[in-house]
């Protein structure tokens, strides 16, 4: 019996090594394996976070937290969780143009641009990561006929960052994003729930944030209410992507700092993000107009033009109404005086170097 168990463990180790090698060949930046089990501590923290109302308008977070923290409730055959990370950093920078009309002393709205979060510059990461994971699952099935799996990329009820930390890819930073030693937090995360027993990682990576509080100090809305805790109600990303209100709440609208879609401030200041090499995935290179977008163009988009403009882009998440609300708020913030009907706060946009 002991010999049989040893052989099983060895086989599990060999298959795990083969799977990780194949994942890297498919272009993933990092890969790790965890045992499919309940994330007890994470479940408790999730419940506390929801109880404090920090999930904002993301009411779907309230649904079945037990399933969200135990992959076996989502995919009953699950025995292992293969977790992958894909570097999406590209060497481009934002540029916010707020030219002043010399006659009126006010910004010319037709020339204003807003910043877009780095993760959305290229093709939709859901499709890119999921496509690679489907290839990985297909390869595993060729090697092991009994294999069954479920691909997860952000949409499914799986705690991506928690599983990435459990699988040894990195640690959760004070800004609540996963930080990897090699790529900082500029990574997309995906999982493959598998019915095979694969040897999990021995240990995770210890928290290396130390006494640093740059992300907390830099957040203009104080959304990081304490280390490792984010109040989505105050988060610029939540306000410009997830919120479905007709106008951005005042305490956020006053501090958008030029962000049209999402926000990277807490990541931009993180020391771990200053050493990142560029992504080798060509589909993450910025599309035209996706680093900075014209506010006047966004406000003039028809439903048909919007669908075409953001086809195959993660930015569809904000919907046309949300995008145009954001553009109106930024236009008002720049002092352009364009009527928005949204009651957006008029305030100068702070430009970050």
GROMACS .gro file of C-alpha atoms in nm:
model
  353
    1UNK     CA    1   0.000   0.000   0.000
    2UNK     CA    2   0.284   0.241   0.088
    3UNK     CA    3   0.457   0.166  -0.242
    4UNK     CA    4   0.131   0.218  -0.430
    5UNK     CA    5   0.081   0.556  -0.261
    6UNK     CA    6   0.436   0.657  -0.345
    7UNK     CA    7   0.383   0.565  -0.708
    8UNK     CA    8   0.059   0.765  -0.716
    9UNK     CA    9   0.232   1.071  -0.571
   10UNK     CA   10   0.517   1.037  -0.820
   11UNK     CA   11   0.275   1.007  -1.111
   12UNK     CA   12   0.087   1.313  -0.983
   13UNK     CA   13   0.415   1.504  -0.969
   14UNK     CA   14   0.516   1.403  -1.321
   15UNK     CA   15   0.180   1.500  -1.471
   16UNK     CA   16   0.186   1.832  -1.285
   17UNK     CA   17   0.529   1.912  -1.427
   18UNK     CA   18   0.413   1.823  -1.778
   19UNK     CA   19   0.102   2.038  -1.746
   20UNK     CA   20   0.302   2.337  -1.624
   21UNK     CA   21   0.554   2.297  -1.904
   22UNK     CA   22   0.276   2.287  -2.162
   23UNK     CA   23   0.108   2.595  -2.011
   24UNK     CA   24   0.430   2.793  -2.048
   25UNK     CA   25   0.467   2.670  -2.406
   26UNK     CA   26   0.122   2.811  -2.479
   27UNK     CA   27   0.246   3.153  -2.375
   28UNK     CA   28   0.138   3.188  -2.015
   29UNK     CA   29   0.381   3.386  -1.801
   30UNK     CA   30   0.337   3.181  -1.483
   31UNK     CA   31   0.154   2.866  -1.380
   32UNK     CA   32   0.092   2.695  -1.049
   33UNK     CA   33  -0.130   2.422  -0.908
   34UNK     CA   34  -0.345   2.411  -0.596
   35UNK     CA   35  -0.564   2.143  -0.446
   36UNK     CA   36  -0.936   2.199  -0.510
   37UNK     CA   37  -1.075   2.268  -0.164
   38UNK     CA   38  -1.265   2.528   0.032
   39UNK     CA   39  -1.095   2.864   0.086
   40UNK     CA   40  -1.211   2.900   0.444
   41UNK     CA   41  -1.025   3.217   0.542
   42UNK     CA   42  -1.107   3.385   0.213
   43UNK     CA   43  -1.473   3.290   0.258
   44UNK     CA   44  -1.484   3.463   0.596
   45UNK     CA   45  -1.312   3.775   0.463
   46UNK     CA   46  -1.551   3.786   0.166
   47UNK     CA   47  -1.851   3.770   0.399
   48UNK     CA   48  -1.713   4.052   0.613
   49UNK     CA   49  -1.638   4.263   0.305
   50UNK     CA   50  -1.991   4.220   0.172
   51UNK     CA   51  -2.143   4.286   0.515
   52UNK     CA   52  -1.965   4.624   0.521
   53UNK     CA   53  -2.116   4.707   0.182
   54UNK     CA   54  -1.776   4.743   0.021
   55UNK     CA   55  -1.885   4.557  -0.293
   56UNK     CA   56  -2.076   4.863  -0.413
   57UNK     CA   57  -2.308   4.790  -0.706
   58UNK     CA   58  -2.159   4.444  -0.765
   59UNK     CA   59  -2.461   4.273  -0.610
   60UNK     CA   60  -2.372   3.948  -0.785
   61UNK     CA   61  -2.094   3.914  -0.527
   62UNK     CA   62  -2.364   3.840  -0.270
   63UNK     CA   63  -2.483   3.530  -0.452
   64UNK     CA   64  -2.368   3.199  -0.306
   65UNK     CA   65  -2.037   3.295  -0.142
   66UNK     CA   66  -1.985   2.928  -0.051
   67UNK     CA   67  -1.968   2.836  -0.420
   68UNK     CA   68  -1.740   3.132  -0.488
   69UNK     CA   69  -1.488   2.998  -0.237
   70UNK     CA   70  -1.512   2.625  -0.312
   71UNK     CA   71  -1.461   2.521  -0.676
   72UNK     CA   72  -1.610   2.177  -0.607
   73UNK     CA   73  -1.951   2.341  -0.564
   74UNK     CA   74  -1.914   2.502  -0.907
   75UNK     CA   75  -1.749   2.204  -1.079
   76UNK     CA   76  -1.812   1.893  -0.862
   77UNK     CA   77  -1.542   1.669  -1.022
   78UNK     CA   78  -1.269   1.924  -0.943
   79UNK     CA   79  -0.962   1.779  -0.772
   80UNK     CA   80  -0.700   2.033  -0.881
   81UNK     CA   81  -0.693   2.401  -0.973
   82UNK     CA   82  -0.439   2.497  -1.239
   83UNK     CA   83  -0.381   2.871  -1.210
   84UNK     CA   84  -0.216   3.076  -1.484
   85UNK     CA   85  -0.097   3.435  -1.508
   86UNK     CA   86  -0.043   3.625  -1.832
   87UNK     CA   87   0.163   3.944  -1.840
   88UNK     CA   88  -0.024   4.224  -2.018
   89UNK     CA   89   0.217   4.514  -1.966
   90UNK     CA   90   0.301   4.714  -2.279
   91UNK     CA   91   0.546   5.003  -2.289
   92UNK     CA   92   0.306   5.287  -2.363
   93UNK     CA   93   0.202   5.571  -2.136
   94UNK     CA   94  -0.107   5.784  -2.092
   95UNK     CA   95  -0.130   6.138  -2.215
   96UNK     CA   96  -0.418   6.360  -2.112
   97UNK     CA   97  -0.467   6.657  -2.342
   98UNK     CA   98  -0.660   6.948  -2.198
   99UNK     CA   99  -0.583   7.238  -2.435
  100UNK     CA  100  -0.706   7.581  -2.336
  101UNK     CA  101  -0.908   7.804  -2.567
  102UNK     CA  102  -0.720   8.136  -2.560
  103UNK     CA  103  -1.036   8.334  -2.629
  104UNK     CA  104  -1.248   8.190  -2.352
  105UNK     CA  105  -0.978   8.059  -2.119
  106UNK     CA  106  -1.161   7.729  -2.111
  107UNK     CA  107  -1.072   7.384  -2.237
  108UNK     CA  108  -1.192   7.294  -2.587
  109UNK     CA  109  -1.408   6.985  -2.534
  110UNK     CA  110  -1.352   6.842  -2.880
  111UNK     CA  111  -0.980   6.798  -2.804
  112UNK     CA  112  -1.012   6.648  -2.457
  113UNK     CA  113  -0.904   6.290  -2.399
  114UNK     CA  114  -0.953   6.051  -2.109
  115UNK     CA  115  -0.729   5.776  -1.980
  116UNK     CA  116  -0.814   5.409  -2.022
  117UNK     CA  117  -0.691   5.140  -1.783
  118UNK     CA  118  -0.393   4.949  -1.921
  119UNK     CA  119  -0.568   4.611  -1.905
  120UNK     CA  120  -0.822   4.721  -2.167
  121UNK     CA  121  -0.586   4.861  -2.431
  122UNK     CA  122  -0.578   4.549  -2.646
  123UNK     CA  123  -0.810   4.260  -2.723
  124UNK     CA  124  -1.051   4.126  -2.461
  125UNK     CA  125  -0.840   3.935  -2.210
  126UNK     CA  126  -1.127   3.699  -2.133
  127UNK     CA  127  -1.103   3.555  -2.483
  128UNK     CA  128  -0.723   3.552  -2.498
  129UNK     CA  129  -0.674   3.376  -2.163
  130UNK     CA  130  -0.972   3.142  -2.207
  131UNK     CA  131  -0.852   3.043  -2.553
  132UNK     CA  132  -0.513   2.940  -2.420
  133UNK     CA  133  -0.674   2.751  -2.130
  134UNK     CA  134  -0.899   2.564  -2.371
  135UNK     CA  135  -0.589   2.463  -2.566
  136UNK     CA  136  -0.431   2.342  -2.243
  137UNK     CA  137  -0.740   2.138  -2.153
  138UNK     CA  138  -0.749   1.986  -2.502
  139UNK     CA  139  -0.384   1.883  -2.467
  140UNK     CA  140  -0.447   1.729  -2.124
  141UNK     CA  141  -0.740   1.530  -2.263
  142UNK     CA  142  -0.515   1.394  -2.537
  143UNK     CA  143  -0.274   1.269  -2.272
  144UNK     CA  144  -0.541   1.152  -2.025
  145UNK     CA  145  -0.869   1.035  -2.176
  146UNK     CA  146  -1.046   1.051  -1.840
  147UNK     CA  147  -0.969   1.421  -1.794
  148UNK     CA  148  -1.253   1.671  -1.752
  149UNK     CA  149  -1.210   2.039  -1.690
  150UNK     CA  150  -1.372   2.379  -1.657
  151UNK     CA  151  -1.211   2.698  -1.786
  152UNK     CA  152  -1.253   3.007  -1.566
  153UNK     CA  153  -1.151   3.363  -1.650
  154UNK     CA  154  -1.296   3.633  -1.425
  155UNK     CA  155  -1.659   3.572  -1.519
  156UNK     CA  156  -1.716   3.245  -1.331
  157UNK     CA  157  -1.774   3.238  -0.952
  158UNK     CA  158  -1.409   3.173  -0.871
  159UNK     CA  159  -1.180   3.391  -0.656
  160UNK     CA  160  -0.903   3.438  -0.910
  161UNK     CA  161  -0.655   3.629  -0.694
  162UNK     CA  162  -0.698   3.398  -0.395
  163UNK     CA  163  -0.631   3.091  -0.608
  164UNK     CA  164  -0.331   3.256  -0.771
  165UNK     CA  165  -0.182   3.321  -0.428
  166UNK     CA  166  -0.266   2.967  -0.315
  167UNK     CA  167  -0.092   2.828  -0.626
  168UNK     CA  168   0.226   3.021  -0.551
  169UNK     CA  169   0.206   3.281  -0.829
  170UNK     CA  170   0.238   3.578  -0.596
  171UNK     CA  171   0.077   3.752  -0.300
  172UNK     CA  172  -0.219   3.986  -0.255
  173UNK     CA  173  -0.094   4.343  -0.224
  174UNK     CA  174  -0.233   4.616  -0.004
  175UNK     CA  175  -0.419   4.746  -0.311
  176UNK     CA  176  -0.592   4.401  -0.322
  177UNK     CA  177  -0.437   4.302  -0.656
  178UNK     CA  178  -0.215   3.999  -0.704
  179UNK     CA  179   0.154   4.092  -0.716
  180UNK     CA  180   0.399   3.858  -0.887
  181UNK     CA  181   0.774   3.902  -0.831
  182UNK     CA  182   0.841   3.894  -1.205
  183UNK     CA  183   0.557   4.100  -1.352
  184UNK     CA  184   0.417   4.298  -1.063
  185UNK     CA  185   0.039   4.320  -1.077
  186UNK     CA  186   0.023   4.360  -1.456
  187UNK     CA  187  -0.114   4.009  -1.505
  188UNK     CA  188  -0.441   3.848  -1.605
  189UNK     CA  189  -0.541   3.541  -1.407
  190UNK     CA  190  -0.725   3.230  -1.520
  191UNK     CA  191  -0.799   2.884  -1.384
  192UNK     CA  192  -0.855   2.538  -1.517
  193UNK     CA  193  -1.054   2.325  -1.275
  194UNK     CA  194  -0.951   1.965  -1.337
  195UNK     CA  195  -1.077   1.627  -1.221
  196UNK     CA  196  -0.722   1.488  -1.198
  197UNK     CA  197  -0.511   1.480  -0.884
  198UNK     CA  198  -0.203   1.689  -0.957
  199UNK     CA  199   0.070   1.763  -0.707
  200UNK     CA  200   0.005   2.111  -0.564
  201UNK     CA  201   0.270   2.373  -0.492
  202UNK     CA  202   0.447   2.321  -0.160
  203UNK     CA  203   0.433   2.683  -0.046
  204UNK     CA  204   0.306   3.020  -0.155
  205UNK     CA  205   0.500   3.344  -0.185
  206UNK     CA  206   0.518   3.551   0.132
  207UNK     CA  207   0.373   3.902   0.139
  208UNK     CA  208   0.652   4.139   0.038
  209UNK     CA  209   0.470   4.472   0.067
  210UNK     CA  210   0.638   4.541   0.400
  211UNK     CA  211   0.580   4.890   0.537
  212UNK     CA  212   0.511   5.038   0.191
  213UNK     CA  213   0.187   5.234   0.169
  214UNK     CA  214   0.231   5.405  -0.169
  215UNK     CA  215  -0.089   5.259  -0.315
  216UNK     CA  216  -0.293   5.365  -0.014
  217UNK     CA  217  -0.146   5.716  -0.011
  218UNK     CA  218  -0.186   5.767  -0.388
  219UNK     CA  219  -0.555   5.677  -0.416
  220UNK     CA  220  -0.732   6.012  -0.471
  221UNK     CA  221  -1.062   5.886  -0.329
  222UNK     CA  222  -0.918   5.693  -0.031
  223UNK     CA  223  -1.082   5.376  -0.164
  224UNK     CA  224  -0.822   5.154   0.006
  225UNK     CA  225  -0.975   5.204   0.349
  226UNK     CA  226  -0.712   4.990   0.519
  227UNK     CA  227  -0.432   4.764   0.393
  228UNK     CA  228  -0.581   4.482   0.183
  229UNK     CA  229  -0.936   4.623   0.202
  230UNK     CA  230  -1.098   4.815  -0.086
  231UNK     CA  231  -1.427   5.003  -0.066
  232UNK     CA  232  -1.560   4.972  -0.421
  233UNK     CA  233  -1.803   5.258  -0.356
  234UNK     CA  234  -1.504   5.495  -0.362
  235UNK     CA  235  -1.304   5.321  -0.635
  236UNK     CA  236  -1.266   5.502  -0.969
  237UNK     CA  237  -1.257   5.170  -1.154
  238UNK     CA  238  -1.586   5.063  -1.000
  239UNK     CA  239  -1.744   5.401  -1.073
  240UNK     CA  240  -1.639   5.407  -1.439
  241UNK     CA  241  -1.690   5.039  -1.522
  242UNK     CA  242  -1.933   4.862  -1.290
  243UNK     CA  243  -2.163   5.144  -1.186
  244UNK     CA  244  -2.492   5.175  -1.374
  245UNK     CA  245  -2.601   5.504  -1.218
  246UNK     CA  246  -2.683   5.801  -1.441
  247UNK     CA  247  -2.408   6.008  -1.283
  248UNK     CA  248  -2.087   5.936  -1.094
  249UNK     CA  249  -2.119   5.992  -0.721
  250UNK     CA  250  -1.977   6.330  -0.617
  251UNK     CA  251  -1.694   6.209  -0.393
  252UNK     CA  252  -1.555   6.010  -0.686
  253UNK     CA  253  -1.640   6.253  -0.968
  254UNK     CA  254  -1.437   6.522  -0.792
  255UNK     CA  255  -1.123   6.308  -0.813
  256UNK     CA  256  -1.134   6.121  -1.145
  257UNK     CA  257  -0.791   6.261  -1.240
  258UNK     CA  258  -0.855   6.210  -1.608
  259UNK     CA  259  -0.971   5.846  -1.594
  260UNK     CA  260  -1.239   5.763  -1.850
  261UNK     CA  261  -1.243   5.386  -1.804
  262UNK     CA  262  -1.091   5.214  -1.503
  263UNK     CA  263  -0.796   5.343  -1.301
  264UNK     CA  264  -0.434   5.230  -1.260
  265UNK     CA  265  -0.313   5.475  -0.995
  266UNK     CA  266  -0.254   5.218  -0.720
  267UNK     CA  267  -0.069   4.995  -0.966
  268UNK     CA  268   0.130   5.276  -1.128
  269UNK     CA  269   0.289   5.372  -0.796
  270UNK     CA  270   0.366   5.015  -0.685
  271UNK     CA  271   0.745   4.954  -0.683
  272UNK     CA  272   0.690   4.597  -0.803
  273UNK     CA  273   0.543   4.734  -1.126
  274UNK     CA  274   0.848   4.939  -1.220
  275UNK     CA  275   1.058   4.640  -1.322
  276UNK     CA  276   0.813   4.469  -1.555
  277UNK     CA  277   0.916   4.358  -1.902
  278UNK     CA  278   0.673   4.390  -2.192
  279UNK     CA  279   0.415   4.124  -2.273
  280UNK     CA  280   0.494   3.880  -2.552
  281UNK     CA  281   0.124   3.851  -2.639
  282UNK     CA  282   0.066   4.067  -2.949
  283UNK     CA  283  -0.309   4.088  -2.886
  284UNK     CA  284  -0.243   4.303  -2.579
  285UNK     CA  285  -0.079   4.579  -2.782
  286UNK     CA  286  -0.295   4.893  -2.770
  287UNK     CA  287  -0.563   4.938  -3.032
  288UNK     CA  288  -0.588   5.281  -3.192
  289UNK     CA  289  -0.747   5.526  -2.950
  290UNK     CA  290  -0.741   5.284  -2.658
  291UNK     CA  291  -0.465   5.437  -2.447
  292UNK     CA  292  -0.639   5.772  -2.446
  293UNK     CA  293  -0.983   5.821  -2.596
  294UNK     CA  294  -1.140   6.136  -2.735
  295UNK     CA  295  -1.417   6.253  -2.504
  296UNK     CA  296  -1.610   6.417  -2.786
  297UNK     CA  297  -1.591   6.097  -2.993
  298UNK     CA  298  -1.723   5.891  -2.703
  299UNK     CA  299  -2.010   6.131  -2.641
  300UNK     CA  300  -2.113   6.121  -3.007
  301UNK     CA  301  -2.111   5.742  -3.049
  302UNK     CA  302  -2.435   5.593  -3.176
  303UNK     CA  303  -2.532   5.244  -3.055
  304UNK     CA  304  -2.404   5.098  -3.382
  305UNK     CA  305  -2.079   5.293  -3.372
  306UNK     CA  306  -2.027   5.196  -3.008
  307UNK     CA  307  -2.072   4.826  -3.086
  308UNK     CA  308  -1.819   4.849  -3.369
  309UNK     CA  309  -1.572   5.066  -3.173
  310UNK     CA  310  -1.551   4.820  -2.883
  311UNK     CA  311  -1.599   4.491  -3.066
  312UNK     CA  312  -1.370   4.230  -2.909
  313UNK     CA  313  -1.272   4.467  -2.628
  314UNK     CA  314  -1.312   4.426  -2.253
  315UNK     CA  315  -1.441   4.784  -2.246
  316UNK     CA  316  -1.786   4.666  -2.355
  317UNK     CA  317  -1.836   4.608  -1.983
  318UNK     CA  318  -1.902   4.977  -1.918
  319UNK     CA  319  -2.181   4.994  -2.179
  320UNK     CA  320  -2.240   5.295  -2.401
  321UNK     CA  321  -2.440   5.483  -2.138
  322UNK     CA  322  -2.163   5.439  -1.882
  323UNK     CA  323  -1.891   5.550  -2.121
  324UNK     CA  324  -2.080   5.861  -2.221
  325UNK     CA  325  -2.157   5.942  -1.857
  326UNK     CA  326  -1.784   5.917  -1.780
  327UNK     CA  327  -1.693   6.136  -2.078
  328UNK     CA  328  -1.943   6.401  -1.969
  329UNK     CA  329  -1.803   6.401  -1.617
  330UNK     CA  330  -1.448   6.450  -1.745
  331UNK     CA  331  -1.556   6.722  -1.986
  332UNK     CA  332  -1.720   6.909  -1.700
  333UNK     CA  333  -1.418   6.851  -1.480
  334UNK     CA  334  -1.199   7.014  -1.744
  335UNK     CA  335  -1.420   7.321  -1.736
  336UNK     CA  336  -1.544   7.283  -2.093
  337UNK     CA  337  -1.895   7.382  -1.998
  338UNK     CA  338  -2.065   7.120  -2.215
  339UNK     CA  339  -2.414   7.043  -2.085
  340UNK     CA  340  -2.425   6.683  -1.970
  341UNK     CA  341  -2.755   6.653  -1.795
  342UNK     CA  342  -2.576   6.435  -1.541
  343UNK     CA  343  -2.498   6.689  -1.273
  344UNK     CA  344  -2.134   6.593  -1.292
  345UNK     CA  345  -1.907   6.804  -1.072
  346UNK     CA  346  -1.706   7.075  -1.251
  347UNK     CA  347  -1.345   7.061  -1.138
  348UNK     CA  348  -1.003   7.076  -1.297
  349UNK     CA  349  -0.862   6.739  -1.398
  350UNK     CA  350  -0.538   6.669  -1.216
  351UNK     CA  351  -0.275   6.552  -1.461
  352UNK     CA  352  -0.036   6.288  -1.330
  353UNK     CA  353   0.314   6.283  -1.468
   0.00000   0.00000   0.00000
